[in-house]
XYZ file of C-alpha atoms in Angstrom:
621
model
C 61.225 71.030 79.727
C 63.456 68.019 80.350
C 66.694 68.664 82.165
C 70.172 67.479 81.212
C 72.167 65.782 83.943
C 75.858 66.074 84.673
C 77.769 62.845 84.036
C 80.992 61.685 82.412
C 79.592 62.319 78.921
C 78.025 65.749 79.374
C 81.172 67.477 78.056
C 80.451 66.036 74.597
C 77.256 68.094 74.350
C 79.149 71.381 74.376
C 80.449 73.287 71.370
C 84.004 74.529 71.865
C 85.168 77.668 70.049
C 88.766 78.613 69.299
C 91.213 80.688 67.233
C 89.025 83.770 66.557
C 90.013 86.093 63.678
C 88.556 89.394 62.444
C 89.150 91.539 59.385
C 86.665 94.209 58.346
C 83.185 92.769 58.684
C 84.377 89.144 58.506
C 84.959 86.955 61.537
C 86.315 83.402 61.434
C 86.779 80.863 64.206
C 86.968 77.125 64.811
C 83.964 75.199 66.150
C 84.856 71.829 67.667
C 82.551 69.041 68.806
C 83.499 65.798 70.548
C 82.178 62.706 68.750
C 82.073 59.981 71.411
C 80.770 57.306 69.071
C 83.684 57.642 66.644
C 86.130 58.799 69.355
C 87.286 61.907 67.540
C 86.953 65.684 67.489
C 85.251 67.294 64.531
C 86.412 70.811 63.709
C 84.620 73.274 61.443
C 85.767 76.740 60.402
C 82.888 79.201 60.739
C 82.939 82.421 58.717
C 80.524 85.071 59.979
C 79.526 88.427 58.501
C 79.228 91.019 61.277
C 76.928 93.202 59.181
C 74.378 90.585 58.120
C 74.929 87.880 60.754
C 75.196 85.260 57.989
C 77.303 82.190 58.789
C 79.052 79.808 56.433
C 80.934 76.634 57.275
C 84.031 74.746 56.120
C 84.082 71.218 57.501
C 87.172 69.337 58.637
C 89.179 72.562 58.849
C 91.104 74.651 61.359
C 93.580 77.555 61.690
C 91.490 80.181 59.804
C 93.435 83.240 58.604
C 91.687 86.143 56.853
C 93.886 88.044 54.387
C 94.607 91.753 55.071
C 92.380 92.833 52.161
C 89.541 90.741 53.606
C 89.012 88.809 50.371
C 90.666 85.467 51.114
C 90.653 82.889 53.867
C 93.516 80.474 54.444
C 92.877 77.365 56.517
C 94.415 73.972 57.204
C 93.003 70.494 56.793
C 94.498 67.156 57.863
C 95.358 64.556 55.237
C 95.166 61.270 57.092
C 96.289 59.153 54.153
C 99.531 61.103 53.701
C 99.857 61.918 57.430
C 100.311 65.536 56.409
C 98.642 68.929 56.604
C 97.051 70.671 53.641
C 96.872 74.456 53.362
C 93.860 75.781 51.471
C 92.882 79.249 50.283
C 89.213 80.194 49.826
C 87.360 83.209 48.499
C 85.686 84.801 51.534
C 82.465 85.556 49.645
C 81.920 82.221 47.905
C 84.160 79.918 50.005
C 85.280 78.347 46.744
C 88.652 76.924 47.743
C 91.847 75.431 46.354
C 94.637 73.472 48.016
C 97.918 75.387 47.749
C 100.380 73.280 49.753
C 100.725 69.879 51.406
C 103.482 69.498 53.988
C 103.992 67.189 56.908
C 104.134 69.475 59.929
C 102.611 72.971 60.260
C 102.699 75.136 63.388
C 101.577 78.548 62.124
C 100.285 80.306 59.000
C 100.265 84.086 58.446
C 99.344 86.323 55.495
C 101.708 88.970 54.189
C 100.310 92.488 53.792
C 100.105 91.848 50.029
C 97.306 89.294 50.671
C 99.133 86.935 48.339
C 102.067 85.363 50.207
C 101.812 83.137 53.259
C 104.481 82.573 55.884
C 104.208 78.929 56.906
C 106.194 77.817 59.947
C 106.589 74.112 60.618
C 109.345 71.607 61.229
C 111.331 68.758 59.711
C 112.715 65.659 61.441
C 114.875 62.684 60.479
C 111.842 60.382 60.490
C 113.760 57.106 60.509
C 111.296 54.235 60.916
C 113.508 52.354 63.372
C 115.039 54.846 65.789
C 115.376 58.473 66.815
C 118.683 60.274 67.232
C 119.575 63.556 68.858
C 122.558 65.579 70.037
C 120.648 68.372 71.766
C 118.271 68.759 74.700
C 115.445 68.202 75.306
C 115.101 64.965 73.362
C 111.303 65.124 73.557
C 108.611 67.671 74.335
C 105.038 67.387 75.480
C 102.503 67.216 72.621
C 105.436 67.142 70.153
C 106.979 63.747 70.901
C 110.621 62.935 70.125
C 112.398 65.755 68.303
C 114.641 63.416 66.289
C 116.946 66.201 65.090
C 114.069 68.619 64.518
C 114.671 71.952 62.782
C 112.106 74.736 62.583
C 111.359 75.349 58.904
C 110.070 78.561 57.342
C 108.357 78.573 53.957
C 107.232 81.658 52.000
C 104.381 80.444 49.801
C 102.953 82.345 46.835
C 99.275 81.362 46.861
C 98.712 82.376 43.216
C 101.424 80.253 41.595
C 101.271 77.746 44.495
C 105.066 77.769 44.651
C 107.531 78.040 47.526
C 109.495 81.266 47.005
C 111.818 80.952 50.015
C 112.717 78.287 52.523
C 115.114 78.340 55.465
C 115.714 76.502 58.729
C 116.449 77.513 62.325
C 116.940 75.548 65.564
C 113.929 73.939 67.261
C 111.627 76.232 69.271
C 112.218 79.076 66.808
C 109.251 81.104 65.565
C 108.619 83.940 63.149
C 106.219 86.639 61.947
C 105.993 88.948 58.963
C 107.413 92.469 59.352
C 106.593 94.170 56.073
C 108.389 92.064 53.481
C 110.889 90.825 56.064
C 110.483 88.037 58.599
C 111.277 88.525 62.282
C 112.686 85.268 63.637
C 112.955 84.360 67.337
C 115.714 81.816 68.006
C 116.477 80.346 71.460
C 119.798 81.707 72.705
C 122.426 79.085 73.522
C 124.499 79.135 76.669
C 127.101 76.403 76.721
C 125.805 72.915 76.051
C 122.095 73.721 76.083
C 119.685 76.351 74.754
C 118.419 78.896 77.278
C 114.844 77.860 76.603
C 111.926 79.966 77.878
C 114.364 82.618 79.099
C 116.620 84.117 76.397
C 116.242 84.676 72.653
C 118.241 86.035 69.756
C 116.040 87.955 67.314
C 116.837 88.254 63.608
C 115.386 90.086 60.613
C 115.362 87.824 57.529
C 114.858 89.070 53.985
C 115.758 87.588 50.590
C 118.221 85.085 51.990
C 120.137 87.441 54.280
C 119.610 88.254 57.929
C 120.386 90.970 60.437
C 120.564 90.417 64.190
C 118.250 92.842 65.988
C 118.725 91.583 69.567
C 120.993 89.099 71.328
C 120.239 87.298 74.605
C 117.051 89.124 75.432
C 114.137 87.793 77.466
C 111.464 88.981 75.079
C 110.301 87.644 71.718
C 108.521 89.191 68.752
C 104.811 88.363 68.750
C 103.266 90.877 66.306
C 104.135 93.538 63.740
C 102.302 96.148 61.683
C 105.185 96.530 59.226
C 106.603 99.543 61.036
C 106.638 98.456 64.663
C 107.448 95.122 66.269
C 105.574 94.116 69.415
C 107.689 92.218 71.935
C 106.529 90.246 74.977
C 108.851 89.492 77.886
C 111.613 91.541 79.493
C 115.038 92.835 78.622
C 116.647 90.180 80.817
C 115.071 87.679 83.184
C 116.609 86.136 86.271
C 113.885 83.475 86.324
C 111.594 81.877 83.760
C 108.792 82.383 86.303
C 108.992 86.174 86.066
C 106.127 88.021 84.390
C 106.105 88.880 80.708
C 105.607 92.562 79.835
C 105.270 94.473 76.552
C 107.593 96.617 74.433
C 107.529 98.191 70.977
C 110.550 98.325 68.713
C 110.682 100.727 65.758
C 114.426 101.259 65.748
C 114.157 102.246 69.387
C 112.917 100.009 72.206
C 110.041 101.557 74.171
C 107.995 100.086 77.033
C 104.250 99.607 76.595
C 103.355 97.811 79.822
C 105.676 96.899 82.686
C 103.419 95.277 85.246
C 102.405 94.727 87.903
C 100.492 91.880 86.198
C 101.653 89.249 83.734
C 100.728 89.455 80.022
C 99.243 86.418 78.253
C 98.814 87.662 74.666
C 98.971 90.945 72.760
C 98.299 92.411 69.308
C 99.059 95.660 67.467
C 96.252 97.588 65.797
C 96.577 101.087 64.383
C 99.531 101.920 66.621
C 97.603 100.753 69.687
C 98.229 97.578 71.665
C 95.502 95.255 72.916
C 96.550 92.647 75.456
C 95.325 90.095 78.012
C 96.328 89.941 81.665
C 95.518 87.386 84.369
C 94.051 89.370 87.240
C 93.213 87.692 90.587
C 91.180 84.867 89.061
C 90.076 86.773 85.952
C 91.542 87.336 82.488
C 90.772 90.806 81.112
C 91.387 92.740 77.896
C 93.503 95.891 78.097
C 94.204 98.695 75.630
C 97.391 100.747 75.443
C 97.109 104.030 73.584
C 99.841 105.987 75.289
C 98.622 104.577 78.594
C 97.292 101.159 79.572
C 93.773 100.549 80.895
C 91.331 97.662 81.169
C 88.582 97.876 78.559
C 86.849 94.505 78.980
C 86.901 93.534 82.641
C 84.710 91.287 84.727
C 84.308 87.936 86.431
C 85.348 85.995 83.354
C 88.269 84.566 81.382
C 89.171 85.832 77.925
C 90.643 82.736 76.253
C 91.689 84.305 72.958
C 91.150 87.401 70.872
C 91.911 89.203 67.624
C 91.553 92.870 66.660
C 91.327 94.976 63.493
C 90.460 98.658 63.071
C 89.427 98.953 66.718
C 87.102 95.950 66.582
C 88.066 93.053 68.831
C 86.580 89.579 68.860
C 87.013 87.668 72.095
C 86.323 84.192 73.440
C 84.892 84.681 76.929
C 84.100 81.978 79.470
C 82.759 82.219 83.021
C 82.724 79.812 85.942
C 79.381 78.439 84.743
C 79.670 78.720 80.934
C 82.135 77.495 78.339
C 83.488 80.170 75.997
C 81.348 81.975 73.444
C 82.390 84.646 70.932
C 81.971 88.340 71.722
C 82.581 91.575 69.829
C 84.057 94.664 71.476
C 83.846 97.948 69.570
C 83.428 100.263 72.535
C 80.663 98.035 73.848
C 80.721 94.305 74.529
C 78.218 92.253 72.505
C 77.731 88.491 72.452
C 77.936 87.053 68.930
C 77.365 83.327 69.524
C 75.244 81.238 71.840
C 76.041 77.700 70.776
C 75.753 76.348 74.289
C 72.860 78.428 75.614
C 70.159 75.767 75.016
C 72.314 73.143 76.781
C 72.997 75.283 79.843
C 69.328 76.284 80.018
C 68.619 72.624 80.880
C 71.727 72.031 82.996
C 72.049 73.107 86.613
C 75.284 75.026 87.216
C 76.861 76.280 90.426
C 78.351 79.745 90.886
C 81.535 79.876 93.016
C 81.572 82.076 96.110
C 84.679 84.188 96.578
C 86.449 84.672 99.896
C 89.735 86.199 101.074
C 91.870 84.866 103.882
C 95.138 85.553 105.646
C 97.949 83.041 105.277
C 101.172 83.897 107.046
C 102.213 87.252 105.540
C 99.787 87.325 102.586
C 96.142 87.842 101.683
C 94.988 84.978 99.449
C 92.005 84.560 97.119
C 89.799 81.507 97.497
C 86.500 80.264 96.126
C 84.080 77.509 96.998
C 80.998 75.984 95.420
C 78.122 74.975 97.654
C 75.941 72.103 96.460
C 72.197 71.808 97.021
C 71.750 70.742 100.660
C 69.026 70.294 103.200
C 69.235 72.509 106.288
C 70.819 69.877 108.536
C 72.750 67.957 105.883
C 76.520 67.571 105.950
C 78.365 67.260 102.646
C 81.791 65.937 101.631
C 84.449 68.309 100.294
C 86.844 68.132 97.335
C 89.820 70.487 97.262
C 91.150 71.301 93.781
C 94.737 72.508 93.232
C 95.610 74.185 89.927
C 98.641 73.469 87.746
C 101.770 75.528 87.570
C 102.684 76.454 90.216
C 102.203 79.597 88.114
C 98.672 78.672 87.156
C 95.492 80.326 88.362
C 91.967 79.451 89.442
C 89.026 81.809 89.548
C 86.161 82.695 87.257
C 86.630 80.007 84.637
C 84.694 76.906 83.698
C 86.144 73.709 85.198
C 84.125 70.678 84.150
C 85.055 68.467 87.107
C 84.014 71.147 89.593
C 80.524 71.463 88.137
C 80.296 67.683 87.758
C 81.074 66.984 91.408
C 79.076 69.919 92.798
C 76.049 68.475 90.984
C 76.618 65.253 92.937
C 76.496 66.998 96.289
C 80.124 67.869 97.002
C 81.508 71.137 98.258
C 84.286 72.311 95.936
C 87.142 74.429 97.329
C 89.979 76.067 95.382
C 92.475 78.827 96.140
C 95.337 80.718 94.490
C 98.310 80.055 96.785
C 101.555 81.989 96.510
C 103.223 81.123 93.230
C 99.960 81.597 91.304
C 99.645 83.923 88.323
C 97.300 86.911 88.359
C 99.123 88.875 91.038
C 102.361 90.844 91.226
C 105.643 89.227 90.318
C 106.822 88.876 93.912
C 103.749 86.736 94.646
C 104.633 84.420 91.744
C 108.291 84.049 92.713
C 107.711 83.178 96.383
C 107.648 79.417 95.668
C 111.058 79.249 94.029
C 113.164 76.679 95.853
C 110.289 76.372 98.379
C 107.645 74.513 96.367
C 105.445 72.518 98.759
C 106.194 74.641 101.813
C 104.392 77.976 102.268
C 102.199 77.356 99.207
C 100.879 74.213 100.900
C 100.281 76.213 104.085
C 98.253 78.681 101.990
C 96.036 75.857 100.748
C 95.529 74.513 104.260
C 94.742 78.000 105.604
C 92.166 78.414 102.835
C 90.521 75.114 103.772
C 90.290 76.210 107.398
C 88.688 79.518 106.418
C 86.224 77.602 104.221
C 85.218 75.401 107.182
C 84.616 78.543 109.221
C 82.324 79.894 106.482
C 80.461 76.634 105.806
C 79.502 74.622 108.910
C 77.680 72.067 106.727
C 80.992 70.964 105.210
C 82.067 67.609 106.633
C 85.643 67.762 107.929
C 85.725 63.975 108.131
C 85.145 63.568 104.382
C 87.679 65.735 102.545
C 89.314 64.739 99.264
C 91.993 66.496 97.244
C 92.848 66.438 93.556
C 94.878 68.225 90.905
C 96.847 67.854 87.683
C 100.572 68.562 87.165
C 101.580 70.869 90.048
C 98.111 70.048 91.380
C 99.020 66.362 91.140
C 102.280 67.031 92.950
C 100.410 68.940 95.654
C 97.912 66.072 95.989
C 100.786 63.628 96.509
C 102.408 66.053 98.934
C 99.196 66.766 100.863
C 98.609 63.066 101.565
C 102.103 62.829 103.051
C 101.798 66.008 105.126
C 98.267 65.993 106.577
C 95.703 63.516 107.906
C 92.839 65.846 106.919
C 92.420 64.250 103.507
C 90.555 60.951 103.303
C 91.086 60.362 99.570
C 93.182 61.802 96.755
C 93.216 61.699 92.967
C 96.637 62.707 91.665
C 96.950 63.270 87.929
C 100.207 63.592 86.006
C 101.903 64.818 89.177
C 105.454 64.824 90.512
C 106.637 62.425 93.211
C 110.445 62.678 92.876
C 112.010 65.948 91.777
C 115.393 64.471 90.836
C 113.972 62.219 88.121
C 111.691 65.053 87.035
C 114.762 67.254 86.522
C 116.487 64.533 84.501
C 113.476 63.114 82.624
C 110.952 65.916 82.020
C 111.016 67.922 78.791
C 111.463 71.133 80.821
C 113.263 69.695 83.858
C 116.694 71.012 82.885
C 115.261 74.536 82.980
C 112.158 74.716 85.150
C 113.008 72.358 87.994
C 116.248 74.265 88.585
C 114.065 77.229 89.495
C 111.221 75.752 91.515
C 113.362 73.235 93.444
C 116.878 74.672 93.147
C 120.269 74.409 91.426
C 122.751 71.523 91.692
C 120.129 68.732 91.658
C 122.599 65.939 92.412
C 123.668 67.691 95.614
C 120.679 69.841 96.595
C 118.735 68.359 99.529
C 115.539 69.986 98.219
C 115.269 67.303 95.547
C 114.712 64.745 98.276
C 113.119 66.865 101.015
C 110.366 68.252 98.750
C 109.609 64.935 97.006
C 106.471 63.080 98.191
C 108.164 59.773 97.436
C 110.410 60.097 100.497
C 107.443 60.777 102.780
C 105.303 57.913 101.463
C 105.196 56.191 104.854
C 102.949 59.038 106.088
C 100.159 58.317 103.583
C 97.006 57.027 105.272
C 94.335 57.864 102.682
C 93.536 55.859 99.537
C 94.981 57.404 96.384
C 94.168 57.014 92.695
C 97.050 57.983 90.421
C 96.014 58.845 86.853
C 98.675 59.368 84.217
C 98.968 59.519 80.436
C 101.726 57.511 78.801
C 102.552 60.286 76.321
C 103.056 62.893 79.036
C 106.594 64.209 78.593
C 106.125 67.152 80.967
C 105.628 65.032 84.086
C 106.490 61.599 82.699
C 104.910 58.332 83.807
C 107.792 57.455 86.159
C 106.447 60.046 88.606
C 103.153 58.254 89.268
C 104.511 54.744 88.756
C 107.286 55.189 91.340
C 104.887 56.596 93.909
C 102.400 53.787 93.246
C 105.026 51.030 93.544
C 106.455 52.417 96.776
C 102.996 52.875 98.309
C 101.984 49.328 97.377
C 105.231 47.965 98.759
C 104.374 49.675 102.056
C 100.905 48.117 102.079
C 99.076 51.388 101.346
C 95.798 51.600 99.437
C 96.845 52.846 96.006
C 95.555 52.433 92.453
C 96.968 53.548 89.111
C 95.234 54.196 85.783
C 97.581 54.748 82.840
C 96.015 56.059 79.642
C 97.911 54.785 76.621
C 97.528 57.999 74.620
C 97.335 61.672 75.439
C 99.770 64.458 76.422
C 100.249 66.229 79.743
C 96.952 68.068 79.308
C 95.057 64.848 78.630
C 92.169 65.983 80.845
C 90.994 68.293 78.037
C 93.098 67.088 75.097
C 92.655 63.356 75.360
C 90.318 61.646 72.909
C 86.573 61.843 73.728
C 86.385 58.259 75.056
C 89.584 58.794 77.018
C 88.013 61.836 78.685
C 84.727 60.068 79.410
C 86.510 57.135 81.083
C 88.685 59.518 83.084
C 85.630 61.435 84.314
C 84.009 58.118 85.261
C 87.031 57.098 87.315
C 87.062 60.538 88.926
C 83.396 60.366 89.961
C 83.475 56.819 91.239
C 86.682 57.037 93.249
C 85.425 59.930 95.352
C 81.938 58.387 95.596
C 83.345 55.132 96.929
C 85.931 56.663 99.255
C 84.146 59.757 100.610
C 80.512 58.590 100.581
C 80.291 54.812 100.600
C 83.536 54.064 102.485
C 84.056 51.049 100.235
C 87.189 48.962 100.259
C 88.876 48.307 96.937
C 88.158 49.863 93.554
C 86.714 47.401 91.035
C 87.445 49.253 87.794
C 85.891 46.623 85.510
C 82.609 46.837 87.392
C 82.754 50.638 87.460
C 83.310 51.030 83.717
C 80.681 48.405 82.947
C 78.132 50.265 85.052
C 78.983 53.466 83.196
C-alpha cells in the first residue's frame, strides 16, 4: 500500500463536514472539498437516511434545513451571475427542488413549526459603486467587509406561494429565531455613542408588525425556542466580554439551566431538555440538562457542531489526529461517516502527549508531539500559541502541527491563563495584563517540555501563532533569546492602533489592555513595536489584506521598524482572505501559506540559511 506524504497540498485531500441537521430518520450536512486546480471550494449537501443508510446529494449547495415535519429540505445556493443567494426547497424523499427566493445577502434560514414558512435573516447596505458611508461603529467587520449603513433584515417567506409575508429591519448585529408564530429578536443595546457589542442586548418579541420588549440591557441572547420556552446563552449582566456564557430558560419566568464553571459554546432545546457544548481543558464535550447537567459525550476530542431531535443528536467530532466526521448519539455514540478514513490509513499522524506543569500560582495544561527520531538524534522545536487570548488548544486537529511533526520537529503547545476551557477566573486573569503572566506560562511550559524530552534541541526553537498567537510571537521575540525564528500571522504589534483600527478594538482592546487608550501606558508597554530593538531572531510576518480583526497595519508597522533597525524580517501579504485566512483562504492561498510556513522554519532552524528567496521557494514547490 502506497503512503501519502504530508506537504502543503495534503489538506486538499480531506473532506470537510459542517452544519449537521437531524429530523426523524433524516440527517443533512454539508460536505466540502478544496479544488486546488480551480482554486475554489465545492460544497455538497448530503441527505442521509439513518434507517437505511442511503445517501443522496445536492451539488453546489449549503445551509441545509430539514422542516419540522421531516418532509422538506431548505438549502441555499450561490448565484454568481447576480451576486446573490438563492433559497431552494426540496422534497426530502425525491430531492425534487424549486427555487423560492433570490436575495443578495443571507445569514440564516429557519423553518417555522408549520413546515411552510421560513424566517430568512440577512442584511441590506447602501451599495454605492463609488464610496461607502457610515455614521456608526464599527465601520467594517471581519469576513463582512464595510458595513456601508448596513441594517439586519428579516423576511418571513411562504414557501408555497413563494411570497414575502413580512419584512422588517433592525440595527446591524441583530439576529432572530422563531418562537411559535412570533419572532424573538436580539438587538445590540446602545450606550451613548456606540452599541454595547458582545456584551449587552435588548430582546424583543415580534409578531404581525408589532413588538414587545422582553428584556433590556441583558448579557444573554436568545439562541433557540420550542415555541413555549426560549433558550438564552450568556448572563444577566456581564462586567467583561471575556466572561463565560451560561444558559437560561425563559417561559415567562427566567430560570438557570447551567451556571458554570465552564463556558458554553452552543446549545439546543429538545423535548424540554437542553443539549449543549462546553470547552473543557483541551476538549469540547456534549452535555445534557434534564433538571441537572451532566456530560453525555466526553472524551479526548472536539465536538465542532451538533443538532438534536427527539433525543437523537448528530455531532461532528474531530481528534488531534483526525478531521471531523459525523456521529450519532442516541444513548450510545456511533460513527456515521468515514470520508477521510482511507486517507488517514495511508498518512502517518502523531498523537500529542499531555503534561501538566506549575506556573506561578497555577497548574497549566500542555501538550507536545514527538517526531520519529533515532536514539541519539536531536530535533528542532516549534512552539504554537493559540488565538484569543480566550482560545484553547488540546485534542483537536491542527494541520500545521501534523505537517511539521512529519518533518521531524517537536511541537509544543499550552493553554496559558486567559485560555477557555477552565473556570472564569482563569480566563479573566489576562485582562489588562496581556503578555505578562500568560507569556510566563508559555515559557514555563517550554521549560517543563525540555525536562521531559532531552532530545529536544534548545538551540533550535521556533515560535508561531495567529491573532493573539501572532501577537505572542511578536512579543516572545522581543522578550526572550530562546527563540531562533518566528512566524507571526495576523498578529498585533501596537495596541493603540489596534484599538482605533480593529473591528472590535473599541470593545475588546479596552478589556485586554485597559481603558483610556490615549493615556494608558499599557498601550505602549505591552506593544511589541516598542521593544523591537530586542529582536535577534529572523521573523516572517504573514498577513491577509482583508483582515479587519487585526488589520494589516499591525504586521506592516512591525516589519518596517524591524527593517529600519537592520533586523532580519520578511513580510508576506495575501491579497484576499479574512482574519481566519489559515483555514478560510482560497485553496491556492492556503497551499502557498503552508509552503512559506514549511520553508521558513526549514531554512532558519535546520539549514541556518541567510535570506529567504520566496521566488525560488514557490518555484520548487
